[in-house]
């Protein structure tokens, strides 16, 4: 399937792969009792990572077309809240999820349409929508968690579908990989992917060739909205409740993961495989450091250091290419 | 003889500013027209109305004798009006053939229902058109960013030829090019002319325009101030028209 010349190959950035392997080897060797490679630890990574990972994949695609989305830590609990409300109304959880998908799409669409119509930096626009929806969700829920266990329990298949396991393999991991593959196909093998690269690389050129760049950007926001529904539902089913602080800090972690994945903040450069690895790196770093008894609340310091290092390396590589 | 493109009394206003005021011009097949004027004379606005970026407030556009409403860039492309913007027509991070097919990608079906990009086809077709125009590019799989300015311009030109341009609008095609590359681009213009394509060139470099154009249209402050056959004028006269030193002789 790989053909030289496709954007998958052209934008492939070997440094992410090397870094990933190096970090994994490091943790395998240096964690106490080689705990990192312990199957229980791997399962826990596979269970927890997709919460952030699924949304971050969409953020990566959006950043290739040159925009940001900071609103996800509000969209995720908002979707999760509506999910809980629907369950309380006695709606079947699978149906509730289906009802939520268009809601997520609309939330993404609102972000997108404001960004393209005002022409203002998406950083500001999505910062505003993040705060707006956060206020809405806090006041609607009074920040009180809503337990949904009793609504989910009668539907074991729904639970299995979102958070079950196959053997030891958490279903979340399969969803995460599945979303990565679908977005990867879209980005690298479909014409829409070409349009994303063209929009991020040279918007005027894309427009002159008849590409509706506003549509391209808005679609990316819509995809993120839908992914938020997915991540929010999955997380609340795993936690057994809606929680107003679900997804807190995800906006910056997603950007960090994507930058580690070698995506240029200026847009036009990127690769789904690298984004995927970038997310893994952030999560593996967190996990490995905790296993090595790094102070839990100080983990961000290490992530910050790693991020700066990656940004420098990527910048260096991109300059060499140019 | 029927004109390839004829515009009549095109007018465009931006708020209180009249960017283009009742400009008429025409171009035949295989003719090269130089569009000249100082910065802010309205050249770019005029061609943007022809290429579908702006919609005219007044006036008509005729293409091959028929009136057309060009309300989007897609519409302009579909009837065969291709525009090369100064530095703006290629996506740097896409490879050569992806740029040639940008916005009109060739797809193939895998598993009978999933559309994917047909890289082989796009590569082969791009190679054909580059060969036809005798343009040498080391590898079509390279990204545009590694190409020189002249090569980029050549890629942009071959894209319009591949998509069957009848009218090619070139905005400063030789700006930012080395001398040898400028010459190549101008040779390419003459080659296209011999194939019957109508070409409008905007340029500040009078020498370029004089070496390829058949006719000149000169604009100043949104209005057409003169039209000259290349054989019946000289750079001095043209410069004075551009800066407005000479009385208008329509």
PDB file of N, CA and C in Angstrom, chain B residues 32 34 36 206-216 227-235 237-238:
ATOM      1  N   UNK B  32      -0.823  37.137 -27.022  1.00  0.00           N
ATOM      2  CA  UNK B  32      -0.283  37.457 -25.703  1.00  0.00           C
ATOM      3  C   UNK B  32      -0.521  38.934 -25.438  1.00  0.00           C
ATOM      4  N   UNK B  34      -0.070  42.014 -22.735  1.00  0.00           N
ATOM      5  CA  UNK B  34       0.581  42.470 -21.513  1.00  0.00           C
ATOM      6  C   UNK B  34      -0.333  43.451 -20.792  1.00  0.00           C
ATOM      7  N   UNK B  36      -0.356  46.207 -18.022  1.00  0.00           N
ATOM      8  CA  UNK B  36       0.648  46.996 -17.305  1.00  0.00           C
ATOM      9  C   UNK B  36      -0.010  48.072 -16.460  1.00  0.00           C
ATOM     10  N   UNK B 206       9.278  45.568 -18.094  1.00  0.00           N
ATOM     11  CA  UNK B 206       8.881  45.939 -19.447  1.00  0.00           C
ATOM     12  C   UNK B 206       9.601  45.088 -20.489  1.00  0.00           C
ATOM     13  N   UNK B 207      10.846  44.770 -20.198  1.00  0.00           N
ATOM     14  CA  UNK B 207      11.629  44.003 -21.172  1.00  0.00           C
ATOM     15  C   UNK B 207      10.940  42.667 -21.465  1.00  0.00           C
ATOM     16  N   UNK B 208      10.492  41.998 -20.412  1.00  0.00           N
ATOM     17  CA  UNK B 208       9.790  40.713 -20.583  1.00  0.00           C
ATOM     18  C   UNK B 208       8.562  40.877 -21.448  1.00  0.00           C
ATOM     19  N   UNK B 209       7.786  41.885 -21.104  1.00  0.00           N
ATOM     20  CA  UNK B 209       6.527  42.075 -21.800  1.00  0.00           C
ATOM     21  C   UNK B 209       6.789  42.364 -23.273  1.00  0.00           C
ATOM     22  N   UNK B 210       7.768  43.232 -23.519  1.00  0.00           N
ATOM     23  CA  UNK B 210       8.061  43.572 -24.913  1.00  0.00           C
ATOM     24  C   UNK B 210       8.586  42.376 -25.693  1.00  0.00           C
ATOM     25  N   UNK B 211       9.212  41.421 -25.014  1.00  0.00           N
ATOM     26  CA  UNK B 211       9.777  40.306 -25.768  1.00  0.00           C
ATOM     27  C   UNK B 211       8.738  39.225 -26.101  1.00  0.00           C
ATOM     28  N   UNK B 212       7.587  39.212 -25.457  1.00  0.00           N
ATOM     29  CA  UNK B 212       6.606  38.167 -25.777  1.00  0.00           C
ATOM     30  C   UNK B 212       5.230  38.677 -26.200  1.00  0.00           C
ATOM     31  N   UNK B 213       4.862  39.895 -25.775  1.00  0.00           N
ATOM     32  CA  UNK B 213       3.471  40.313 -25.971  1.00  0.00           C
ATOM     33  C   UNK B 213       3.208  40.798 -27.393  1.00  0.00           C
ATOM     34  N   UNK B 214       1.945  40.668 -27.813  1.00  0.00           N
ATOM     35  CA  UNK B 214       1.521  41.216 -29.097  1.00  0.00           C
ATOM     36  C   UNK B 214       0.916  42.602 -28.899  1.00  0.00           C
ATOM     37  N   UNK B 215       0.306  42.760 -27.742  1.00  0.00           N
ATOM     38  CA  UNK B 215      -0.475  43.965 -27.503  1.00  0.00           C
ATOM     39  C   UNK B 215      -0.349  44.327 -26.030  1.00  0.00           C
ATOM     40  N   UNK B 216      -0.480  45.600 -25.719  1.00  0.00           N
ATOM     41  CA  UNK B 216      -0.387  46.026 -24.323  1.00  0.00           C
ATOM     42  C   UNK B 216      -1.654  46.760 -23.908  1.00  0.00           C
ATOM     43  N   UNK B 227      -4.090  51.463 -24.997  1.00  0.00           N
ATOM     44  CA  UNK B 227      -3.907  50.142 -25.562  1.00  0.00           C
ATOM     45  C   UNK B 227      -3.010  50.311 -26.777  1.00  0.00           C
ATOM     46  N   UNK B 228      -1.935  49.527 -26.851  1.00  0.00           N
ATOM     47  CA  UNK B 228      -0.973  49.730 -27.935  1.00  0.00           C
ATOM     48  C   UNK B 228      -0.584  48.395 -28.548  1.00  0.00           C
ATOM     49  N   UNK B 229      -0.408  48.411 -29.864  1.00  0.00           N
ATOM     50  CA  UNK B 229       0.225  47.269 -30.495  1.00  0.00           C
ATOM     51  C   UNK B 229       1.707  47.328 -30.200  1.00  0.00           C
ATOM     52  N   UNK B 230       2.300  46.190 -29.948  1.00  0.00           N
ATOM     53  CA  UNK B 230       3.686  46.202 -29.507  1.00  0.00           C
ATOM     54  C   UNK B 230       4.598  46.807 -30.581  1.00  0.00           C
ATOM     55  N   UNK B 231       4.207  46.632 -31.855  1.00  0.00           N
ATOM     56  CA  UNK B 231       5.067  47.116 -32.942  1.00  0.00           C
ATOM     57  C   UNK B 231       4.971  48.623 -33.122  1.00  0.00           C
ATOM     58  N   UNK B 232       3.920  49.203 -32.534  1.00  0.00           N
ATOM     59  CA  UNK B 232       3.702  50.630 -32.767  1.00  0.00           C
ATOM     60  C   UNK B 232       3.989  51.472 -31.537  1.00  0.00           C
ATOM     61  N   UNK B 233       4.732  50.901 -30.608  1.00  0.00           N
ATOM     62  CA  UNK B 233       5.015  51.693 -29.418  1.00  0.00           C
ATOM     63  C   UNK B 233       6.436  51.409 -28.962  1.00  0.00           C
ATOM     64  N   UNK B 234       6.846  52.068 -27.907  1.00  0.00           N
ATOM     65  CA  UNK B 234       8.167  51.809 -27.349  1.00  0.00           C
ATOM     66  C   UNK B 234       8.100  51.958 -25.838  1.00  0.00           C
ATOM     67  N   UNK B 235       9.088  51.427 -25.161  1.00  0.00           N
ATOM     68  CA  UNK B 235       9.050  51.460 -23.685  1.00  0.00           C
ATOM     69  C   UNK B 235       8.843  52.867 -23.134  1.00  0.00           C
ATOM     70  N   UNK B 237       7.125  55.396 -24.301  1.00  0.00           N
ATOM     71  CA  UNK B 237       5.727  55.794 -24.357  1.00  0.00           C
ATOM     72  C   UNK B 237       4.919  55.040 -23.299  1.00  0.00           C
ATOM     73  N   UNK B 238       5.226  53.744 -23.174  1.00  0.00           N
ATOM     74  CA  UNK B 238       4.474  52.913 -22.235  1.00  0.00           C
ATOM     75  C   UNK B 238       4.676  53.401 -20.796  1.00  0.00           C
TER      76      UNK B 238
END
